[in-house]
Coordinates of C-alpha atoms in Angstrom, one line a residue:
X1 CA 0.0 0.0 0.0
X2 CA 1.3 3.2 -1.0
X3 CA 1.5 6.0 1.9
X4 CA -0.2 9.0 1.8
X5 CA 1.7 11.9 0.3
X6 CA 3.5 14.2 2.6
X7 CA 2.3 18.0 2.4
X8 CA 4.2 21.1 1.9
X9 CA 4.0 21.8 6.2
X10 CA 3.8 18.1 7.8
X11 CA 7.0 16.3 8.8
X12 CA 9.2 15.3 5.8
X13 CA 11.7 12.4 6.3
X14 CA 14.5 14.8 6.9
X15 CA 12.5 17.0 9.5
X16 CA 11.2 14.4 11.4
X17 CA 12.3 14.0 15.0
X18 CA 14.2 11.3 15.7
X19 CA 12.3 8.9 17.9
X20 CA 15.3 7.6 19.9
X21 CA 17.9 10.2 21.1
X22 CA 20.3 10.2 24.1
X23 CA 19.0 10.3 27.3
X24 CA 21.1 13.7 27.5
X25 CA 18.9 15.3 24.4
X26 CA 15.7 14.4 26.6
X27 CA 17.2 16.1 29.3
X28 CA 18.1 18.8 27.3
X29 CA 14.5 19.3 25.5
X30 CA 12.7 19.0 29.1
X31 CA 14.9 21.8 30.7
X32 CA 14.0 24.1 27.4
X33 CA 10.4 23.0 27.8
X34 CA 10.1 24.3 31.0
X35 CA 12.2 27.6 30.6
X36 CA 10.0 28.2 27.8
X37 CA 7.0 28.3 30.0
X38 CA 9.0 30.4 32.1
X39 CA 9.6 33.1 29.4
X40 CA 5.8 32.7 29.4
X41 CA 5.4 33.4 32.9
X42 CA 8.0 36.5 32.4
X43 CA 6.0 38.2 29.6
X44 CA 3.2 39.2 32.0
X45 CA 2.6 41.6 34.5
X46 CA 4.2 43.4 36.1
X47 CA 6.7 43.1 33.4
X48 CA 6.2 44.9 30.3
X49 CA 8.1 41.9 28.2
X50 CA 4.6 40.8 26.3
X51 CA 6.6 39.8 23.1
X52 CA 8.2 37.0 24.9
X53 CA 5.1 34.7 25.0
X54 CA 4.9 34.3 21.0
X55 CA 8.8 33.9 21.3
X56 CA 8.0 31.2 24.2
X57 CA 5.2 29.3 21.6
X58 CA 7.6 29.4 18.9
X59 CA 10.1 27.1 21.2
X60 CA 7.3 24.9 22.1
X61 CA 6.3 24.6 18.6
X62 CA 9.4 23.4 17.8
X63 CA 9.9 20.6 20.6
X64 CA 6.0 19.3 19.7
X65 CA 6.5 19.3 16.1
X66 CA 5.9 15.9 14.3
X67 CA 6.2 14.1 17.5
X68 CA 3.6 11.7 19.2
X69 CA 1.0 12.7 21.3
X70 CA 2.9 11.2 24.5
X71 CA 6.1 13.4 23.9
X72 CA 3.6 16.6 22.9
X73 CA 2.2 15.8 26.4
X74 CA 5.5 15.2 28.2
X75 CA 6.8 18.5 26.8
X76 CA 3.8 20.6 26.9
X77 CA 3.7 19.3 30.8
X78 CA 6.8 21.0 31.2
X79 CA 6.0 24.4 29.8
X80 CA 3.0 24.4 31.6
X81 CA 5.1 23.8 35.1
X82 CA 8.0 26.6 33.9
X83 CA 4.7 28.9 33.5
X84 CA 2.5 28.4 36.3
X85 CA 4.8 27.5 39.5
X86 CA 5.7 31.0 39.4
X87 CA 2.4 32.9 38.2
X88 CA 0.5 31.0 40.6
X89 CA 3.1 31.0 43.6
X90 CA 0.8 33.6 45.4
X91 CA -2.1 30.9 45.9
X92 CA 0.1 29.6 48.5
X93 CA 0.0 32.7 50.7
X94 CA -3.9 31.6 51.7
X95 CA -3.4 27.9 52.9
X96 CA 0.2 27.0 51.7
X97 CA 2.1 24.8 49.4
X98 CA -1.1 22.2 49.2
X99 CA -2.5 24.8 47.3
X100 CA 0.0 26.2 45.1
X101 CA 2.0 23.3 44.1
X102 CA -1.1 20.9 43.3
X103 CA -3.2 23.5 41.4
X104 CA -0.5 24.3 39.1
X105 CA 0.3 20.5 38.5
X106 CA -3.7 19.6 37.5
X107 CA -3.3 23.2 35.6
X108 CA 0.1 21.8 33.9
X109 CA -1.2 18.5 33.4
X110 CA -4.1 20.2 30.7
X111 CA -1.4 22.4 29.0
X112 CA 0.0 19.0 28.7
X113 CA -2.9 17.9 27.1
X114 CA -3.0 20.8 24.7
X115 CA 0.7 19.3 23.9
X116 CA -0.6 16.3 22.9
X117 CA -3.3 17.1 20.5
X118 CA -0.6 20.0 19.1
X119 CA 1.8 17.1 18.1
X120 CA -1.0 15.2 17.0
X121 CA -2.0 18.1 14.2
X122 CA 1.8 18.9 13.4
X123 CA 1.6 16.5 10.6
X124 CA -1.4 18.8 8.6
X125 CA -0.7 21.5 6.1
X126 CA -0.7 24.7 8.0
X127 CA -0.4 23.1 11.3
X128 CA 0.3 26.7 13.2
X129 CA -3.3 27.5 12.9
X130 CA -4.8 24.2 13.9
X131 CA -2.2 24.3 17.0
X132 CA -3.0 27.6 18.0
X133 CA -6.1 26.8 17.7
X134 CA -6.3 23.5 20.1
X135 CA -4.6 25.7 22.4
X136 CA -6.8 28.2 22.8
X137 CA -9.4 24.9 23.2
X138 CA -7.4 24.0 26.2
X139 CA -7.7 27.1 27.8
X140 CA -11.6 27.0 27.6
X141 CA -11.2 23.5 29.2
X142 CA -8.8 25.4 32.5
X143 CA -11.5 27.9 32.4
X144 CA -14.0 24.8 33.0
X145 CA -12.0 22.5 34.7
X146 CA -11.0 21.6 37.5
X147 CA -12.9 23.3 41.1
X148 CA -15.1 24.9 38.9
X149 CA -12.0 26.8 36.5
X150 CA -9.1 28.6 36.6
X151 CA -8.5 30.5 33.6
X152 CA -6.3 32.9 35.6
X153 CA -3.1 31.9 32.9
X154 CA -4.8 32.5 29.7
X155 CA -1.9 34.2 27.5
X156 CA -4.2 36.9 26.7
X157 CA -3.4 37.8 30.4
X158 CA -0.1 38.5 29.4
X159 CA -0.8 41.4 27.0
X160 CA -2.3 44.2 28.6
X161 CA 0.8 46.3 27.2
X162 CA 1.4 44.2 24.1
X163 CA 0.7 45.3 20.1
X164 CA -2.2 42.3 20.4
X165 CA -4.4 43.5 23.1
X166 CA -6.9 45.4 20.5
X167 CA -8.0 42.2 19.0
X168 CA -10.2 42.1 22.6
X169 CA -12.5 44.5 21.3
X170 CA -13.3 41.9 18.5
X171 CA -13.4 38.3 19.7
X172 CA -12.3 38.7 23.4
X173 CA -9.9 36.9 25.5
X174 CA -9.6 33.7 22.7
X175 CA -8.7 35.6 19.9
X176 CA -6.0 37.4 21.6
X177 CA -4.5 34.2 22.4
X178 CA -5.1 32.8 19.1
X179 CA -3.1 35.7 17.9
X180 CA 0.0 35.1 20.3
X181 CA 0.1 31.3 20.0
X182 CA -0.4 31.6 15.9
X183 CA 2.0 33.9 15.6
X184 CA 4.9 31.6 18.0
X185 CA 3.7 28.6 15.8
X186 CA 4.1 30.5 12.6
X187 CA 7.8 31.2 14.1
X188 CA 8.3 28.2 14.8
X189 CA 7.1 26.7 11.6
X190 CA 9.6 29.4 9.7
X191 CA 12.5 28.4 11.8
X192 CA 12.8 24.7 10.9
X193 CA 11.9 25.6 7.1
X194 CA 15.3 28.1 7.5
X195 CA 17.0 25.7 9.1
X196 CA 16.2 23.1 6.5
X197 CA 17.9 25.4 4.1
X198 CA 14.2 25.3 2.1
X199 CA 14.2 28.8 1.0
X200 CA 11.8 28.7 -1.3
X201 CA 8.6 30.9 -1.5
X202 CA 6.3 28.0 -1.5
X203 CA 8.0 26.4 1.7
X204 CA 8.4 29.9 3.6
X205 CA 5.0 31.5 2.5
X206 CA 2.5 29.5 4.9
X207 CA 4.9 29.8 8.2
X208 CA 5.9 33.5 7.2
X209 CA 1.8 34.5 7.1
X210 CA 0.9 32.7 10.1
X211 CA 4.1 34.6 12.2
X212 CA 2.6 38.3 10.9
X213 CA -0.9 38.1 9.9
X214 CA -1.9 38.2 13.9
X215 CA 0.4 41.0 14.1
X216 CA -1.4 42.8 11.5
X217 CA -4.8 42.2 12.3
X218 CA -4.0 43.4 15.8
X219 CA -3.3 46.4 14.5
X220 CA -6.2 46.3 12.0
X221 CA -8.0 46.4 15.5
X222 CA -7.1 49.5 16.4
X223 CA -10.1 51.5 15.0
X224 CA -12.6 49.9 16.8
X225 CA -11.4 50.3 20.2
X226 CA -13.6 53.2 21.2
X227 CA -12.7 55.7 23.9
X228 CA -15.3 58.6 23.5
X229 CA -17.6 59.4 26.0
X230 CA -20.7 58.6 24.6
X231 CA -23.0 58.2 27.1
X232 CA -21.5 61.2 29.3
X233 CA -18.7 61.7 31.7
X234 CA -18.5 61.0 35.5
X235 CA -16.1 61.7 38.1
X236 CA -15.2 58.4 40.0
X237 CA -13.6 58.4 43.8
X238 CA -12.0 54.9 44.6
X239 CA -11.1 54.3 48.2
X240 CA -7.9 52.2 49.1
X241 CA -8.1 52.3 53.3
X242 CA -5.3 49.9 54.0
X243 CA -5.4 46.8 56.5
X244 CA -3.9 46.8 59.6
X245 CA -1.4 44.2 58.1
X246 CA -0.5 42.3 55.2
X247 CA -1.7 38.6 55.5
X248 CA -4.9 36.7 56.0
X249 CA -5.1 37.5 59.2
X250 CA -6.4 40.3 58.6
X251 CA -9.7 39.4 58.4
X252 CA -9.3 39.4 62.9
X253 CA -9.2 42.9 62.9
X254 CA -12.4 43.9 60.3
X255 CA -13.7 46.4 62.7
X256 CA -10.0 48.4 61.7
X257 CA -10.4 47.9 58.0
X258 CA -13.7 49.2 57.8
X259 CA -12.6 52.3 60.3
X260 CA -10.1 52.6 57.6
X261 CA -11.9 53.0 54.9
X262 CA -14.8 55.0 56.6
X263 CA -11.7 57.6 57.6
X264 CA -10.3 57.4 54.8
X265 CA -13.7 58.6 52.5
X266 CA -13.9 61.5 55.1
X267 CA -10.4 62.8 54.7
X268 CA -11.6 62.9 50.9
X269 CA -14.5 64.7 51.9
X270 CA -12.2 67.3 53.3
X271 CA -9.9 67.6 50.4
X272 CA -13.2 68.1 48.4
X273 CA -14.3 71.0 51.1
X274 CA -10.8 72.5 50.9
X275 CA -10.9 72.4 46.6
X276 CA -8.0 69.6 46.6
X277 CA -10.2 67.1 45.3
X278 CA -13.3 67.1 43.0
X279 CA -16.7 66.5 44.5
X280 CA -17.5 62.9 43.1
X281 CA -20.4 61.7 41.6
X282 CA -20.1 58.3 42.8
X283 CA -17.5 56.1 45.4
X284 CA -16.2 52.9 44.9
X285 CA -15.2 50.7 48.2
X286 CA -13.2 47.8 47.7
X287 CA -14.2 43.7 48.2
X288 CA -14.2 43.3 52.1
X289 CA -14.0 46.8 53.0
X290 CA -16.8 46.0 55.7
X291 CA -16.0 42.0 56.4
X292 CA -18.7 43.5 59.4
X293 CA -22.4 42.4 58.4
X294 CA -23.9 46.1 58.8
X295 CA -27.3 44.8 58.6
X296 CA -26.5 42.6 62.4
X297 CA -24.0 45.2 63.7
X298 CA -25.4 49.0 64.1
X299 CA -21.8 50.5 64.4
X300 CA -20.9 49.1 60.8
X301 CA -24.0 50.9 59.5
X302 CA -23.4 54.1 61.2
X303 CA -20.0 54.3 60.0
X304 CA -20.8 53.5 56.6
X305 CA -23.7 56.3 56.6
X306 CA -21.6 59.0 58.3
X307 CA -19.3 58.2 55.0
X308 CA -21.7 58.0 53.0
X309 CA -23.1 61.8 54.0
X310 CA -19.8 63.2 54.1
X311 CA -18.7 62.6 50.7
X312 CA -22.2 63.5 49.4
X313 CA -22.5 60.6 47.0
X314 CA -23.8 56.8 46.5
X315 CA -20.8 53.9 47.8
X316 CA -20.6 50.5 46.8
X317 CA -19.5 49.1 49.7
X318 CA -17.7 45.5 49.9
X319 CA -19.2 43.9 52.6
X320 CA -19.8 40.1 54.1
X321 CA -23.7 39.2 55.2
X322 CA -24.7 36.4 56.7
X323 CA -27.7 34.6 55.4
X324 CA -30.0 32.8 57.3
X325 CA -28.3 29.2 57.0
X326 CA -25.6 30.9 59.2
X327 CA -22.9 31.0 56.1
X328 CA -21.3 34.0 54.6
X329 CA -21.9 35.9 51.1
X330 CA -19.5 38.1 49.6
X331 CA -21.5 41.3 49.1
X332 CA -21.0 44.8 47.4
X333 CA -23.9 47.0 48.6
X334 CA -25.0 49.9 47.0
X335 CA -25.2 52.6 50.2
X336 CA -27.2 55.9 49.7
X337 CA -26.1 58.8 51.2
X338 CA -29.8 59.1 52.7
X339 CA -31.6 56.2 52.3
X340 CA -28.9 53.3 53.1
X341 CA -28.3 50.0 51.2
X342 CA -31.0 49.9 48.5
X343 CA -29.5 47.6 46.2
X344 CA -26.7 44.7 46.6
X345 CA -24.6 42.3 44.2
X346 CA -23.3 38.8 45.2
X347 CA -20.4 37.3 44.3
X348 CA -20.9 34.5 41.9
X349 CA -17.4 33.2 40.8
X350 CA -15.8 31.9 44.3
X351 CA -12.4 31.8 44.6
X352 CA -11.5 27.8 45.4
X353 CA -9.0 27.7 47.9
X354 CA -10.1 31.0 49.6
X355 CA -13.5 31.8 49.8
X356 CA -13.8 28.1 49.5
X357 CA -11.9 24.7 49.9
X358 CA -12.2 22.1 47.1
X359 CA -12.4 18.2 48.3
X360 CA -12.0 19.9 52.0
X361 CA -11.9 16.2 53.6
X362 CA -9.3 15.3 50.7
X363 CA -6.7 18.1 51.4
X364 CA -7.2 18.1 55.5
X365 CA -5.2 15.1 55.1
X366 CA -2.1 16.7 54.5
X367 CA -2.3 20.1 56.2
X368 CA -4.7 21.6 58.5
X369 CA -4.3 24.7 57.3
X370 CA -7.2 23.9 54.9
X371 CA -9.7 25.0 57.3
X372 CA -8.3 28.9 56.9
X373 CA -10.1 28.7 53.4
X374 CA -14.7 30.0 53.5
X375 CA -17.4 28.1 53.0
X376 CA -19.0 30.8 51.1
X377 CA -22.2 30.9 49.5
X378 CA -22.4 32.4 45.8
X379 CA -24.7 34.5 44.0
X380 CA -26.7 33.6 41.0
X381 CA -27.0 36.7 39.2
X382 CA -25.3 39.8 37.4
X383 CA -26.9 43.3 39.0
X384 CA -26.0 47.2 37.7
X385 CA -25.9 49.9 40.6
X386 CA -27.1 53.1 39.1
X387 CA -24.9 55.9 41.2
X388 CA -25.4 59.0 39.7
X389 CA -25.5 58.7 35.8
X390 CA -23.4 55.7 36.4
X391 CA -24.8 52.3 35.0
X392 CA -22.2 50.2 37.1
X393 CA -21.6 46.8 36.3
X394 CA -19.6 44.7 38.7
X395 CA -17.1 41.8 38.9
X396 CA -15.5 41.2 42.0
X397 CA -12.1 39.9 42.5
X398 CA -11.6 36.7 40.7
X399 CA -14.7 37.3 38.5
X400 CA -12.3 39.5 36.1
X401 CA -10.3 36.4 35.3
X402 CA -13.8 35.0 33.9
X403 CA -15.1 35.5 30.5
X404 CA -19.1 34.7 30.6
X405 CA -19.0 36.7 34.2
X406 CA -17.8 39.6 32.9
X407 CA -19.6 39.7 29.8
X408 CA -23.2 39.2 32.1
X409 CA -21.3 41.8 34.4
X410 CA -21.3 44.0 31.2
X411 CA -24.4 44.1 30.0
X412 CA -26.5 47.5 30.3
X413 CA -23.8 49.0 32.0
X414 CA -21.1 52.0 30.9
X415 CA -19.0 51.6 33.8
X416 CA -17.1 48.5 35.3
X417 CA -16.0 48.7 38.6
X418 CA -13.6 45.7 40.2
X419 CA -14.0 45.7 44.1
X420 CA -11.1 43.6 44.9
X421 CA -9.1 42.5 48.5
X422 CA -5.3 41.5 47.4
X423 CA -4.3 42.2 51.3
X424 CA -4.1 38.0 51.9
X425 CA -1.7 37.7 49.4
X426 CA 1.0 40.3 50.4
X427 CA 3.3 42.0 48.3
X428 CA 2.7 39.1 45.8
X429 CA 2.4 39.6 41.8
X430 CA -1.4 38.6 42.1
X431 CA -2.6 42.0 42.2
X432 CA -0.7 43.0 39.1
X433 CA -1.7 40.3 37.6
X434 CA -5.2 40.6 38.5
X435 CA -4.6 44.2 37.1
X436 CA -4.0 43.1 33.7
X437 CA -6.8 41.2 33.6
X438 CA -8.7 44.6 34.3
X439 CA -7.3 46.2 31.1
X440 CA -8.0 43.5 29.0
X441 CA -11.4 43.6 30.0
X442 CA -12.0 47.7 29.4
X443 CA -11.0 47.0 25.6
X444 CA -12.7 44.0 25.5
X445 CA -16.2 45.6 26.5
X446 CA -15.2 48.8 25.7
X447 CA -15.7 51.0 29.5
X448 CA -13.5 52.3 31.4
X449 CA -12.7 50.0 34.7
X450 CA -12.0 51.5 38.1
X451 CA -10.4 49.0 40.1
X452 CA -10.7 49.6 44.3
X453 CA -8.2 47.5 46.3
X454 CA -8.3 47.0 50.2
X455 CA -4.2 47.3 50.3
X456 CA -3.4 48.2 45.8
X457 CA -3.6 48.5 43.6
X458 CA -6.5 50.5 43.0
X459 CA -6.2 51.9 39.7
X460 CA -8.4 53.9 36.7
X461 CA -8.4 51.9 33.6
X462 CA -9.2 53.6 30.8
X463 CA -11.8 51.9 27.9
X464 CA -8.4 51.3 25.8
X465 CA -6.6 49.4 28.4
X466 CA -4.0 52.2 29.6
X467 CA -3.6 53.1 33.2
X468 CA -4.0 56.8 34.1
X469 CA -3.8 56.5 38.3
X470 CA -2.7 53.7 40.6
X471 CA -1.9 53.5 44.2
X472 CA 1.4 51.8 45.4
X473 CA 0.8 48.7 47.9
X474 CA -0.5 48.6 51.7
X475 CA -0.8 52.4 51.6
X476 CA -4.0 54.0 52.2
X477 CA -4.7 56.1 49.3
X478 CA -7.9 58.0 47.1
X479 CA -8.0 58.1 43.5
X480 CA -10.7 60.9 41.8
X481 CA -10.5 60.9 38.0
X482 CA -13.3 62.1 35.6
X483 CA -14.0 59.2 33.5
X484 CA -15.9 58.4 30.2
X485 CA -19.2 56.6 30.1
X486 CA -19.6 54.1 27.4
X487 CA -22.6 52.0 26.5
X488 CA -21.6 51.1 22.9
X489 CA -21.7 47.2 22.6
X490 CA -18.3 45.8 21.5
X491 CA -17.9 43.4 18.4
X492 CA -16.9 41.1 21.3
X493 CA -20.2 41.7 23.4
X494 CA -22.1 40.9 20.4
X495 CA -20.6 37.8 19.4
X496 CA -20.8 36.2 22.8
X497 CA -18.7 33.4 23.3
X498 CA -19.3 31.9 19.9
X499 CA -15.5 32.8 19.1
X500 CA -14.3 30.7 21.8
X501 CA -16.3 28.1 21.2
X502 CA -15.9 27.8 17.1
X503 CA -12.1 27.6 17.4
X504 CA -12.6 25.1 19.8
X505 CA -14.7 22.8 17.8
X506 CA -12.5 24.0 14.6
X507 CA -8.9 23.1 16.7
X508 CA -11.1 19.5 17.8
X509 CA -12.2 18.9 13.9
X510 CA -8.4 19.4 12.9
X511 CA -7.3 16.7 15.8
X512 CA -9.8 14.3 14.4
X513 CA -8.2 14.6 11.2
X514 CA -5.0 14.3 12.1
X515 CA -5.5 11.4 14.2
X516 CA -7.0 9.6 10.6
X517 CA -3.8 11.2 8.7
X518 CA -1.7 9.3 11.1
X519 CA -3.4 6.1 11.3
X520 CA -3.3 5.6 7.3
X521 CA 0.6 6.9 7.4
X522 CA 1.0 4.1 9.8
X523 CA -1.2 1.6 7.5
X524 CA 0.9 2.4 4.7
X525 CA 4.1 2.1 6.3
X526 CA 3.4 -1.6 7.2

């Protein structure tokens, strides 16, 4: 039986990897497998490197190429440790290494899976798409999978200052890391034609379009990022109070947070008096800025009033109630200068590990420090707080990292606001990275985003991504900016998460073939 001819991009006899090297060039792949994912992991926040992560892809590309699924998955495995040990190193602040070290090993393991279908598909023509494209399919798997997601290492993550980060405005988180994996694979692709000495056009013109094409249409992009006001203009107070210390213990010593905060909104109040600050239409507390449930403690809701009145204008307020089962809901309330809490929003997306503990029983096995970690109750539904002529939509905290949460978050609103509490995880990179996620978002739904931190960073993020204020860390701190309102629906709004889910299926229709390709190479050779 003849074999089925070999295209233009699959593995030719003289680029195929051999099958059997020294142990030493095992050795040697692994260790550049995981410092690739680690030139991931340094391409994000707060580094400004973004154009590492297609160079990292490129290199993974090339150690996956024409190689079977169970070496795609060993190497894959080990760019997925090099990049998510670090990024996630901050998870084990909360309850320790028996968070950290296991969640970024099931995370690993799917990037290893990724690896495997990505080998799989090297041997189609044009293989850097369908790659790129099975990766992004992993990532909506992480985002799934496991203890109810973790998308918080999508690459797009990595680009709030990169050339790519317009393509948010059009197909979201997904297409931005289409773009960045595409354009690695397309590098990747180009690099063994050159070093194959096949200089021809034909052999150079596939690789060469997938490596700039993303590049271009990023910058295609650019138009329909929209930054005018078109729904009127605001003037926005964010309140960073400070916590008595860094650390999760923090929460035994709510009463001084929320004095901090409430303080902190009347020193504002002053600078407005004194013309050092502009009277706002609106004030933005952070996530946990009253862990005190002022509905069963009357001091919490007479400090939160007295702020409320002072400054003159609506608070959301980050605050923990207690329901009637006796368990705890993370709460932002919308506080009225003189009517009180009239509306509220509750947290949906729990943070596993914090607010909860996954398989609780499981991990108390190996470390009481398990019990540290809520049993918090989530909400079931996206709300807008009107504060002025704000529409505010919310996400709080983790919720950023969270496509379909955001996007509900979104809707009808033009303002975001992200109440977040960084304070348990110290002078980690969370926050920053969590920040990053915050500017993809404003381009991606097109508002601007003001970000209010217990301990930083709070920050303005403007509806193209940039950063015009932000606080330092574990300094108490009030940001007033004048910022656009926005209530123009996004290409991305309007397409949903049909992107996401069509190069999904598209990268899964390419493995299918692949896996057929193969099986009739291997029928032929016999």
């Amino acid at each position: 039986m003849v074999a089925p001819a070999v295209s233009p991009e699959s593995p030719a006899a003289s680029d195929k990897p051999d099958e059997h090297p020294p142990r030493w060039h095992l050795l040697v792949r692994v260790l550049v497998a995981g410092a690739a994912g680690f030139l991931l992991y340094l391409s994000g926040p707060p580094r400004t490197l973004w154009w590492l992560a297609p160079v990292a892809f490129a290199v993974l590309g090339w150690l996956v190429y024409g190689r079977r699924a169970r070496a795609g998955f060993g190497y894959a495995l080990c760019f997925g440790l090099g990049y998510l040990v670090p990024l996630l190193a901050w998870t084990g602040e909360f309850v320790g290494l028996v968070a950290w070290l296991p969640l970024a090993l099931a995370e690993a393991l799917m990037v290893g899976v990724a690896g495997a279908a990505i080998a799989v598909v090297s041997v189609l023509p044009a293989w850097p798409l369908w790659a790129a494209l099975l990766w992004v399919g992993g990532e909506a798997l992480r985002a799934v999978f496991p203890f109810g997601g973790f998308p918080w290492g999508n690459v797009a993550f990595t680009q709030p200052e990169g050339s790519y980060l317009p393509l948010a405005t059009v197909g979201g988180v997904p297409l931005i890391g289409l773009a960045v994996t595409l354009t690695g694979f397309g590098l990747a692709a180009l690099a063994r034609r050159l070093a194959h000495r096949e200089y021809g056009v034909r052999r150079l013109l596939a690789p060469a379009l997938a490596t700039l094409l993303p590049i271009a249409a990023a910058f295609g992009s650019l138009p329909l990022v929209g930054t005018d006001a078109n729904d009127g203009e605001a003037t926005v107070a964010v309140v960073q109070g400070n916590v008595p210390r860094a650390g999760l213990d923090f929460n035994a010593q709510r009463r001084a947070v929320l004095d901090n905060h409430v303080a902190r909104t009347e020193k504002l109040a002053a600078d407005v008096a004194a013309g050092r600050a502009d009277q706002p239409d609106l004030v933005i507390w952070p996530e946990n800025s009253s862990d005190i449930d002022p509905y069963r403690n009357p001091d919490a809701w007479a400090g939160i009033s007295a702020a409320a009145r002072t400054i003159k204008a609506p608070i959301a307020v980050g605050s923990v109630l207690v329901g009637d089962d006796g368990l705890p809901r993370n709460t932002m309330l919308l506080w009225d200068p003189v009517k009180g809490p009239v509306s509220q929003y509750t947290k949906r997306q729990l943070q596993p590990f914090g607010e909860t503990m996954p398989w609780r029983p499981f991990f108390r096995l190996f470390t009481s420090a398990v019990d540290r970690a809520g049993r918090f109750v989530p909400g079931d539904k996206a709300t807008v707080f009107h504060m002025a002529n704000a529409r505010v939509g919310l996400a709080t905290c983790y919720e950023v990292a969270f496509d379909g949460v955001v996007r509900e978050s979104a809707q009808g609103t033009n303002l975001l606001a992200v109440p977040t509490n960084n304070a348990t995880f110290g002078y980690t990179e969370m926050t920053y990275q969590q920040l990053a996620m915050d500017r993809v978002r404003a381009v991606e739904h097109g508002r601007a985003v003001a970000v209010a931190a217990t301990s930083g960073v709070s920050a303005f993020v403007m509806p193209d991504g940039s950063v015009t204020q932000q606080t330092g860390l574990f300094v108490d701190a009030a940001l007033v900016q004048r910022v656009p309102l926005r209530s123009t629906t996004t290409l991305s709004d309007r397409l949903g998460p049909s992107p996401g889910w069509v190069m999904s299926i598209a990268g899964l229709g390419a493995l299918a073939f692949a896996i057929v390709v193969r099986r009739r190479r291997r029928t032929g050779q016999a």
